[in-house]
Short mmCIF file of C-alpha atoms in Angstrom, two decimals:
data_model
loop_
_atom_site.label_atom_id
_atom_site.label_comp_id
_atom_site.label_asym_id
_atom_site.label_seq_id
_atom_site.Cartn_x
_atom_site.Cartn_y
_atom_site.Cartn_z
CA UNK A 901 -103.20 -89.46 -91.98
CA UNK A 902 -99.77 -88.30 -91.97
CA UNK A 903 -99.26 -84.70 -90.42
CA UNK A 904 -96.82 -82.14 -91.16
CA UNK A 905 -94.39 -81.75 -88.36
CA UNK A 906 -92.95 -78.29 -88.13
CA UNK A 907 -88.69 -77.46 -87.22
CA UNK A 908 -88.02 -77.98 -83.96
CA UNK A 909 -85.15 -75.54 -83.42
CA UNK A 910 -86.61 -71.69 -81.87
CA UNK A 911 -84.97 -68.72 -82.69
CA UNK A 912 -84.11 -65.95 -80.45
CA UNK A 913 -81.89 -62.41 -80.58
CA UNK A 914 -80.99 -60.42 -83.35
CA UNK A 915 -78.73 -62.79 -84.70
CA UNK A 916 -80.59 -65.68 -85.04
CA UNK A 917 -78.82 -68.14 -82.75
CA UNK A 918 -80.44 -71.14 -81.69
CA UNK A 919 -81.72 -72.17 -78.53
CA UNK A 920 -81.56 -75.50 -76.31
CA UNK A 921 -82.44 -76.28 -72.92
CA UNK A 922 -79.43 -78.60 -72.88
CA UNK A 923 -76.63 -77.56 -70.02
CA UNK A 924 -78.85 -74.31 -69.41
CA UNK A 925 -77.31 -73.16 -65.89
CA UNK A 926 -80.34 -71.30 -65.03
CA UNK A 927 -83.54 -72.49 -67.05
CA UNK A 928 -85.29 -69.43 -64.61
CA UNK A 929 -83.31 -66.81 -66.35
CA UNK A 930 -84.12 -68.00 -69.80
CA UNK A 931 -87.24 -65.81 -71.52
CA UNK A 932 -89.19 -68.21 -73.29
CA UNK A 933 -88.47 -68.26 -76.91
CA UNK A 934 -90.74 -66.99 -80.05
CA UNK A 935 -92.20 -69.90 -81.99
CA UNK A 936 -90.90 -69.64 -85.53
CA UNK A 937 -93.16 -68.32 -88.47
CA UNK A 938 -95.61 -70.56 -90.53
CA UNK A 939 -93.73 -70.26 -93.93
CA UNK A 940 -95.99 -70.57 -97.09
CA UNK A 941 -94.41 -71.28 -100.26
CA UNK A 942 -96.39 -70.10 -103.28
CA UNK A 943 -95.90 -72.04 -106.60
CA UNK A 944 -97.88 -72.57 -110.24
CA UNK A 945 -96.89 -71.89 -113.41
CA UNK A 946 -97.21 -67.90 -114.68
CA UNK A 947 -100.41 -66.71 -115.30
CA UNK A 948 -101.78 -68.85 -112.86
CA UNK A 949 -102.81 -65.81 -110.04
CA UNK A 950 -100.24 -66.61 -107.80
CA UNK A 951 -99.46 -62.62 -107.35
CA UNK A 952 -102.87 -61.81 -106.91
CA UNK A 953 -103.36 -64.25 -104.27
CA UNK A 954 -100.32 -62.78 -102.56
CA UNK A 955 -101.74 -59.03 -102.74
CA UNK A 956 -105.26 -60.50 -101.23
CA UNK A 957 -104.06 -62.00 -98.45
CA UNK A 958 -101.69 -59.03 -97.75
CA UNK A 959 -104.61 -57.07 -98.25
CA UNK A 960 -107.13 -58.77 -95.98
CA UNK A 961 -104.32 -59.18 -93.36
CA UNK A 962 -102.34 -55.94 -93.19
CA UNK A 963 -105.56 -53.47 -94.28
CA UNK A 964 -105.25 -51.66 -97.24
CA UNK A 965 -102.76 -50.39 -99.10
CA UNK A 966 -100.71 -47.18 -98.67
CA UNK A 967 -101.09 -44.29 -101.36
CA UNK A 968 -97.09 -44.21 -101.29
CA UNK A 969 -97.16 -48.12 -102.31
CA UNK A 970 -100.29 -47.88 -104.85
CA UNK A 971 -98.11 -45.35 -106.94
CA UNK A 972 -95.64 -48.10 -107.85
CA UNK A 973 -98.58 -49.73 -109.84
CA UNK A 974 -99.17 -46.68 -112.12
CA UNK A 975 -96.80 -47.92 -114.95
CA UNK A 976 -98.12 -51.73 -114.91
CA UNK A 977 -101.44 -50.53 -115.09
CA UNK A 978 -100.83 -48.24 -118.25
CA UNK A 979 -98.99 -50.80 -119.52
CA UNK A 980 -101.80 -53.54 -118.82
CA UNK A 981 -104.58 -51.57 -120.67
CA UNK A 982 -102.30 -50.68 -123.77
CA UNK A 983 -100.59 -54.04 -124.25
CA UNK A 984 -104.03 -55.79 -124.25
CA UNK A 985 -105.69 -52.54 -126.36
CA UNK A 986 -103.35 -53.42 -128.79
CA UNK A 987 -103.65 -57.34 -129.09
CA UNK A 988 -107.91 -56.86 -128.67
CA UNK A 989 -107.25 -53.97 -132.10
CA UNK A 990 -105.69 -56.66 -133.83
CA UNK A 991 -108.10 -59.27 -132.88
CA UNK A 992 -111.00 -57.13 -134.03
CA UNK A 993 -109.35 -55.72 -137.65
CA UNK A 994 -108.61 -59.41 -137.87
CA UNK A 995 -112.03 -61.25 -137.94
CA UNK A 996 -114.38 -58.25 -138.61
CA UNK A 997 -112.93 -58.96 -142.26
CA UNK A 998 -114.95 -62.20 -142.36
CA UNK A 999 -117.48 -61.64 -140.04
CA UNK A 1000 -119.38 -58.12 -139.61
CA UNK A 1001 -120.42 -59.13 -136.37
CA UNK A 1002 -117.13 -58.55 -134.96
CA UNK A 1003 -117.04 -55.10 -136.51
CA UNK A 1004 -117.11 -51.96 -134.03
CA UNK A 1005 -119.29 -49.16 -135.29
CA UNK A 1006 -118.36 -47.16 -138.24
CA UNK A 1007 -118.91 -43.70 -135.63
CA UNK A 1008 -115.98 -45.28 -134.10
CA UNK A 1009 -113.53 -45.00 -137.34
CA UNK A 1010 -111.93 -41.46 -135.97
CA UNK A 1011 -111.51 -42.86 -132.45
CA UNK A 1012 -109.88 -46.10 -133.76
CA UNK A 1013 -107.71 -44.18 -135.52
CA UNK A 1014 -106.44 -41.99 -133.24
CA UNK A 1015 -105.95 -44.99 -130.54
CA UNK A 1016 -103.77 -46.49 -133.26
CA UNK A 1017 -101.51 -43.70 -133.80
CA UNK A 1018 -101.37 -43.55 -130.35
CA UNK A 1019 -100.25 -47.42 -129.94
CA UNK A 1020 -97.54 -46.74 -132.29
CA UNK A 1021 -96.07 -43.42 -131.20
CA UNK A 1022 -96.81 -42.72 -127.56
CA UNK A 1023 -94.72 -42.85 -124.53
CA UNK A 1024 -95.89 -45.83 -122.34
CA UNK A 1025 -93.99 -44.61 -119.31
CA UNK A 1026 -95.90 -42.05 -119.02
CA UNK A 1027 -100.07 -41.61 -118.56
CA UNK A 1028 -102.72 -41.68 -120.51
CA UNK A 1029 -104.67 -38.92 -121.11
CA UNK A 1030 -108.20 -38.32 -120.18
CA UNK A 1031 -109.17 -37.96 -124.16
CA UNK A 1032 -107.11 -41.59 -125.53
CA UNK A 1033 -108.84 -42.82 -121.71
CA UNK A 1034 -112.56 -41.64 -123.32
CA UNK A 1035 -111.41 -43.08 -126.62
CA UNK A 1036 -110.53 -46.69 -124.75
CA UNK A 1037 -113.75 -46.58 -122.88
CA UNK A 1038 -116.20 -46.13 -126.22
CA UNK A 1039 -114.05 -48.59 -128.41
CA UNK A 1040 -114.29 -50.86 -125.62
CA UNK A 1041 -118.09 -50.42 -125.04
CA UNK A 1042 -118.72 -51.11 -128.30
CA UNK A 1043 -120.75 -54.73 -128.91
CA UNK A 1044 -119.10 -55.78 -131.76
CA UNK A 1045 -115.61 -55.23 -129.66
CA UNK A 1046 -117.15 -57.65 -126.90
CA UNK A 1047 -118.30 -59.97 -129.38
CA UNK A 1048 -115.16 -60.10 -130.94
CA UNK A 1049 -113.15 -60.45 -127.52
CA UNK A 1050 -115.29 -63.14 -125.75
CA UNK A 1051 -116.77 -64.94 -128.48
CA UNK A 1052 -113.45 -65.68 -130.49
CA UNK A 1053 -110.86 -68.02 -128.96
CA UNK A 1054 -107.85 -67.71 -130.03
CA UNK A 1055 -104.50 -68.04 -127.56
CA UNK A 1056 -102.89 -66.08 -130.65
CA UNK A 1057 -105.31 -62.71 -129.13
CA UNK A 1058 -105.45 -63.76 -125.60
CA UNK A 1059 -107.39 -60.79 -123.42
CA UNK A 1060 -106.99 -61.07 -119.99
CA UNK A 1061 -109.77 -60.50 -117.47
CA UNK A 1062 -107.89 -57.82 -115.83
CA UNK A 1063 -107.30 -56.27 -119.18
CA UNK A 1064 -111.58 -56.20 -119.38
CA UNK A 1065 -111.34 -54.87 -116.04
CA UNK A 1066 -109.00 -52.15 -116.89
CA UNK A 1067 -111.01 -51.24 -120.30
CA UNK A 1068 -114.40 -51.01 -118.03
CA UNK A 1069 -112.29 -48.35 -115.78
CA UNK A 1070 -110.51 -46.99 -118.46
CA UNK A 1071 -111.50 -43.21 -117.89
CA UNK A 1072 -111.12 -43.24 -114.45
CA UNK A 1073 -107.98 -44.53 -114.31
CA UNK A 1074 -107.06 -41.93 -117.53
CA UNK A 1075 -108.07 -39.27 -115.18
CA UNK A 1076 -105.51 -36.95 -114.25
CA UNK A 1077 -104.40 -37.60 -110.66
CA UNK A 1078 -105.43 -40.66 -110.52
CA UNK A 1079 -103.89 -43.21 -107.93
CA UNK A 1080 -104.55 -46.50 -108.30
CA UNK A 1081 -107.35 -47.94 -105.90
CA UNK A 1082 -106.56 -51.93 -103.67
CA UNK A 1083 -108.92 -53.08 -106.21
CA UNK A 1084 -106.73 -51.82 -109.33
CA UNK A 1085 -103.53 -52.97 -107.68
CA UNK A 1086 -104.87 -56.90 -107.08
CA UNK A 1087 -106.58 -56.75 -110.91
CA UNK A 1088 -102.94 -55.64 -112.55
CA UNK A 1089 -100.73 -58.02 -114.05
CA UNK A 1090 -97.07 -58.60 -112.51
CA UNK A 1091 -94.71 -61.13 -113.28
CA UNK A 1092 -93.46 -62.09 -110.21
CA UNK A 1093 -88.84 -62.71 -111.33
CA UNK A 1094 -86.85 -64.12 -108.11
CA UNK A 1095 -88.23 -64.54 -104.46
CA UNK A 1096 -90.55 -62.18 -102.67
CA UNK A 1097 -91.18 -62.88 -99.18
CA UNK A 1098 -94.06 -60.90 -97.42
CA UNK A 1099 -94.65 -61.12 -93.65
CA UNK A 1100 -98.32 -60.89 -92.09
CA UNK A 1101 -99.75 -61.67 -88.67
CA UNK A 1102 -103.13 -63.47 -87.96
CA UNK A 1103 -104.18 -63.49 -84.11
CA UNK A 1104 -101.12 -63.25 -83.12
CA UNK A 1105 -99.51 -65.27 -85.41
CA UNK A 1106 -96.60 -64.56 -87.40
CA UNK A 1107 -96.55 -65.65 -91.47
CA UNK A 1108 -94.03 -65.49 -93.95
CA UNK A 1109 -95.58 -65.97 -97.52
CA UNK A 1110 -92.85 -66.82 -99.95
CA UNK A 1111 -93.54 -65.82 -103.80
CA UNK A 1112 -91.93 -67.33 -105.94
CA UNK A 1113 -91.82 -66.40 -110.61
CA UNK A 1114 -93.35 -69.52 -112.44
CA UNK A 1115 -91.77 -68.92 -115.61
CA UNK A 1116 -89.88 -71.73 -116.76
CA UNK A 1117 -86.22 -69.77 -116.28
CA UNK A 1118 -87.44 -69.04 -112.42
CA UNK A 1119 -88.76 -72.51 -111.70
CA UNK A 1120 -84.71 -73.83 -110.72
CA UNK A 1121 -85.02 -71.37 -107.65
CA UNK A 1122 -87.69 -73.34 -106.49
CA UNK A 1123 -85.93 -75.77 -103.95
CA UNK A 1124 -83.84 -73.19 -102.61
CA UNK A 1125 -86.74 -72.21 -100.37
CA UNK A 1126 -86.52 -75.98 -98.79
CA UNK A 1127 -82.98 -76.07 -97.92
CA UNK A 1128 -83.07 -74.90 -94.15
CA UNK A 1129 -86.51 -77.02 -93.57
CA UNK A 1130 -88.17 -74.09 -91.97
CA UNK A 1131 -91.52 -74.51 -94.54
CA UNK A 1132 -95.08 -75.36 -93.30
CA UNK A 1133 -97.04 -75.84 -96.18
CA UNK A 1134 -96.50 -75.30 -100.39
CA UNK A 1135 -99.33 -73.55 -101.97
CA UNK A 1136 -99.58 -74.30 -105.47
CA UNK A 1137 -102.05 -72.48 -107.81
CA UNK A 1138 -103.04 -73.96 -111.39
CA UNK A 1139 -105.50 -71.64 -113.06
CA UNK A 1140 -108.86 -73.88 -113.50
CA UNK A 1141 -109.60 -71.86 -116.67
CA UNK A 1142 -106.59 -72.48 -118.41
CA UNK A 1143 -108.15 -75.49 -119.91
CA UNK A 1144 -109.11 -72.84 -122.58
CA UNK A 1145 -105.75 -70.92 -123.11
CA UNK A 1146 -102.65 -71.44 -124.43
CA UNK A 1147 -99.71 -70.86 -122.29
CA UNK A 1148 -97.29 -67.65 -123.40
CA UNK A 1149 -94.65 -69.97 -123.57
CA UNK A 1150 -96.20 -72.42 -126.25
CA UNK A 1151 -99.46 -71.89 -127.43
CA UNK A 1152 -99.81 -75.56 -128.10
CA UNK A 1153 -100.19 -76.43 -124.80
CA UNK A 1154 -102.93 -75.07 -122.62
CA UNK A 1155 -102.16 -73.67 -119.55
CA UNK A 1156 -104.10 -76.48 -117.31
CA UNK A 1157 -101.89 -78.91 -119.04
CA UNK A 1158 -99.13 -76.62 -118.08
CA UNK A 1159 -99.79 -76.33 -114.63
CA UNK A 1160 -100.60 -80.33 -114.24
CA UNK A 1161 -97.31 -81.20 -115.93
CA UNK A 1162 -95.37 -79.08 -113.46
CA UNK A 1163 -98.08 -80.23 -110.15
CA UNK A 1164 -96.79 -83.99 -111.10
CA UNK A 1165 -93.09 -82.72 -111.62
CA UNK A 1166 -93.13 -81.02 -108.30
CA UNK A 1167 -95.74 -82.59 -105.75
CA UNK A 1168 -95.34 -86.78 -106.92
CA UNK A 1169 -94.57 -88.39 -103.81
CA UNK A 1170 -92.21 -90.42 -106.04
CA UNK A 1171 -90.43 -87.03 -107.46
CA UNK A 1172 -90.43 -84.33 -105.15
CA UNK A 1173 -87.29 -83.24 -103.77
CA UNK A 1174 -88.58 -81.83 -100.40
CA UNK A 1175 -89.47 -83.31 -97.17
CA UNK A 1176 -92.68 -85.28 -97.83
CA UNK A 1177 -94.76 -84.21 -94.65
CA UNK A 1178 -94.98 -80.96 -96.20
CA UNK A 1179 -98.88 -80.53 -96.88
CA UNK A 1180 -99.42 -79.73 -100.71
CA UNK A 1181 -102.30 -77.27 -100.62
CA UNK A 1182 -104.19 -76.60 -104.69
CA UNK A 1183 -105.91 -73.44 -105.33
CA UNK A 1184 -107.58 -74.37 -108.63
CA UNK A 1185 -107.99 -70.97 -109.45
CA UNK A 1186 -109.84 -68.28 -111.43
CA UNK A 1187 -113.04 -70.65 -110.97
CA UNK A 1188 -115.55 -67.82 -111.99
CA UNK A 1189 -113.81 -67.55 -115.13
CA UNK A 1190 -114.22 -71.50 -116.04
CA UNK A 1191 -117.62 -70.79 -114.62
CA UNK A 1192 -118.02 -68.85 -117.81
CA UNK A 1193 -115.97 -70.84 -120.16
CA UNK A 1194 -117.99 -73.86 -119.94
CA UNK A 1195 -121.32 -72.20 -120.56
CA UNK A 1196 -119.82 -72.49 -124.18
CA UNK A 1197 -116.53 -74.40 -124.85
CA UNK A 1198 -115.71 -78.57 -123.49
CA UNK A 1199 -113.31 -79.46 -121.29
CA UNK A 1200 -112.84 -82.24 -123.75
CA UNK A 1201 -111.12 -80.12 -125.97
CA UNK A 1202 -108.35 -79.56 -123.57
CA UNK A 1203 -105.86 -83.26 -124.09
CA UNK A 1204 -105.76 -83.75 -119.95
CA UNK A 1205 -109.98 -83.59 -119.58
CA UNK A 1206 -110.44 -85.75 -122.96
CA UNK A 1207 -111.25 -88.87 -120.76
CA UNK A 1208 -113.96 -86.49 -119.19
CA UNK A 1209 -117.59 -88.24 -120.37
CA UNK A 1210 -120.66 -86.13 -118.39
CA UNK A 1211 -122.16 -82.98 -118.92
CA UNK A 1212 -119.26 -80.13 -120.77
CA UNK A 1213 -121.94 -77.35 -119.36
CA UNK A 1214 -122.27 -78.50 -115.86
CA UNK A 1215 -119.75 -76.75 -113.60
CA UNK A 1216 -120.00 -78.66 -110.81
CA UNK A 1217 -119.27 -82.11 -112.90
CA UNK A 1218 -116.43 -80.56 -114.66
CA UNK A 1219 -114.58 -79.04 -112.17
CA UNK A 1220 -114.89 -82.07 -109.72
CA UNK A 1221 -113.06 -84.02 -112.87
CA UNK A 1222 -110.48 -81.13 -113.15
CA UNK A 1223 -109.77 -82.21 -108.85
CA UNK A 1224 -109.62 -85.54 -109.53
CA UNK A 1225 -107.03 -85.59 -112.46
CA UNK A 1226 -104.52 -83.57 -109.75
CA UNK A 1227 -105.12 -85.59 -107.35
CA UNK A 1228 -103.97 -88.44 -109.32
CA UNK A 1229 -100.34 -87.12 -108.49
CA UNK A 1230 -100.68 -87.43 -104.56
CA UNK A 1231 -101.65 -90.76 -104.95
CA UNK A 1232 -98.64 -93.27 -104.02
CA UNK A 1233 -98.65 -96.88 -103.74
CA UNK A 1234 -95.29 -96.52 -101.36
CA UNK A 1235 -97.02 -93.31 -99.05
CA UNK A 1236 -101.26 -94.37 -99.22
CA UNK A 1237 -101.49 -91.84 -96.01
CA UNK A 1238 -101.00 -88.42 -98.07
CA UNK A 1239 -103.73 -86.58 -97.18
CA UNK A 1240 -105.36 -84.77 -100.59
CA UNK A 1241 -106.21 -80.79 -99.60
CA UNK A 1242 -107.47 -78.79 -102.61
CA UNK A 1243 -109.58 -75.25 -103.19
CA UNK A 1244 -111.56 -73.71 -105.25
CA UNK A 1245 -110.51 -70.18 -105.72
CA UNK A 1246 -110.89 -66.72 -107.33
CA UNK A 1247 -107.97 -64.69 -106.38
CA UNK A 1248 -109.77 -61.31 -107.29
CA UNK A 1249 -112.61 -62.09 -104.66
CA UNK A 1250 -111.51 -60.83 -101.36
CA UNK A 1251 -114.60 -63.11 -99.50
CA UNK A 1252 -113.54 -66.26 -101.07
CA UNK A 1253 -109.82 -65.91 -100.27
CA UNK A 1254 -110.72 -65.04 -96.95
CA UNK A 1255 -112.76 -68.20 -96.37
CA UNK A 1256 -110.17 -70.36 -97.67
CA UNK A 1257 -106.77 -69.02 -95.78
CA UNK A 1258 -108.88 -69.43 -92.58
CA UNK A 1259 -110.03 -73.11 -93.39
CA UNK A 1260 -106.28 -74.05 -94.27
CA UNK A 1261 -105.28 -72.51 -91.31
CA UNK A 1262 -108.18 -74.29 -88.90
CA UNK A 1263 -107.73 -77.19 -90.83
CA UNK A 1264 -104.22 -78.04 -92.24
CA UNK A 1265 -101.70 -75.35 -90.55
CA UNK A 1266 -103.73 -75.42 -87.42
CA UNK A 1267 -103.03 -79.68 -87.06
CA UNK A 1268 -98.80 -79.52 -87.80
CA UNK A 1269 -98.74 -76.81 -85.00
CA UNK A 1270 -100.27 -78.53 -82.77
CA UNK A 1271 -98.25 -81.53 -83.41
CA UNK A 1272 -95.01 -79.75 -83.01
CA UNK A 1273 -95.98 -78.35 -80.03
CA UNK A 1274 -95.14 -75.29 -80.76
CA UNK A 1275 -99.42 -73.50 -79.94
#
């Protein structure tokens, strides 16, 4: 198999100059030299979990989160819960009118509303009180309401599972004083614009995680983050449920196709436009969720699984198709040695993430090192 082999140059000083043993005067005198950082480039389309991947692994590797940083997530929350309050009240006035099922109880006609008025008059920079955080909690409680949200599929009324998260919580986080918990901070949604980079050690060892937005107007940044050759490995995250969802962008395409079309753009031996012994790691992510999708909806019905033939309900069958369609793209008649490394995921689950960042670093980081000489 063909390893990744890592820069060669070592950096030393403040300002970055590089060092070589050629025409040293005095190799004695010369301290030996830092090896560089394993650089991880994050990619995937948006909504994929690439963010909450990044606040795991800073989580798991740095400890928890200050209060002073948690603050800064006090306005996405707020405006998490009543961006997807309002698209779940529309949902629900929309099909309880043809089905009662998806009707919340008529005890609930004050509370509804009052959320309403709320919806269209209050100030979202600001938070929620512990009465409209009360109100949030019963309307979401409601079985109807559930119904309504998981039962319906509709990319028109898409509710996120952090939005669920964030109605389950709803009057603690309405509470006054509240600061948001590690757990409410990796759950809230943040579109990631530009390039974040985030530096962690493990053992000893120094890594810079690159994040980079996966909207469509972000995506030409992209190979900017290859031009000095200093990465070790691309991370790219496709969420594994999308085969269900419409992306934001165009709800005629699903997500998965999404992500696929932009895996084959990006990581084709025959297209990419960055050194090929870069190992292309796949998170196929948000697994429990497609855990739960295919108890009830076909992969089928997603264009890129139609050629799928065994069991829609059986998760292992389904999701070992979703792997082999990707890995279609590493394949290459001109490179046959590309070694295939892919991951079953759920960013949200601090165990799972764990387990996997320590396998790709035994197993795929752990190998170019080695080979570059540089551990």
């Amino acid at each position: 198999l063909t390893k990744p082999k890592l820069p060669a140059q070592l950096w030393i000083g403040g300002m970055g100059a590089v060092c070589t043993t050629e025409g040293a005067e005095d190799e004695k005198d010369v301290e030996p030299a830092p090896a560089p950082p394993t650089k991880l480039v994050l990619l995937g389309p948006g909504q994929s979990g690439k963010s909450t991947l990044v606040k795991q692994l800073l989580r798991i590797h740095r400890g928890g989160m200050e209060i002073k940083r948690r603050r800064v997530y006090l306005e996405p929350i707020n405006n998490d819960i009543l961006t997807s309050l309002e698209i779940l009240l529309d949902k629900v006035n929309k099909y309880k009118k043809d089905d009662a099922k998806f009707a919340y109880s008529e005890t609930l006609e004050g509370d509804v509303e009052k959320l309403s008025e709320f919806l269209d008059t209050g100030d979202r920079h600001v938070a929620i009180d512990e009465d409209i955080g009360n109100i949030i909690q019963k309307f979401w409680n409601d079985p109807g309401v559930q119904r309504c949200c998981y039962s319906v599929n509709n990319p028109e009324f898409e509710i996120t599972p952090s939005a669920t998260y964030f109605f389950e919580h709803a009057y603690r986080i309405c509470r006054k004083g509240y600061i948001p918990s590690t757990d409410d901070v990796i759950r809230v949604r943040w579109r990631t614009t530009g390039i974040y980079e985030e530096v962690f050690e493990v053992k000893g060892e120094r890594y810079v995680l690159v994040d980079l937005g996966g909207q469509k107007s972000e995506r030409r940044k992209w190979l900017k983050c290859f031009a000095n050759g200093d990465v070790t490995a691309v991370l790219f995250v496709a969420a594994l449920s999308g085969f269900a969802m419409g992306c934001k962008e165009n709800y005629n395409v699903t997500q998965l196709e999404e992500a696929f079309n932009l895996f084959e753009n990006f990581a084709s031996p025959e297209k990419q436009e960055f050194d090929s012994k870069i190992p292309v790691i796949l998170f196929l992510n948000k697994f429990d969720i497609f855990c739960e999708n295919v108890k009830t909806q076909n992969i089928t019905d997603c264009p890129l699984l139609k050629g799928f033939k065994g069991d829609c309900r059986d998760v292992n069958e389904t999701s070992a198709f979703v792997e082999k369609v990707f890995k279609t793209v590493r394949k290459s008649s001109s490179s046959p040695g590309i070694p295939w490394y892919c991951h079953f995921t759920n960013a949200t689950d601090e165990n799972i993430v764990k387990t996997v960042f320590y396998d790709i670093r035994d197993n795929v980081l752990h190998e170019g090192l080695l080979e570059a000489g540089l551990i």
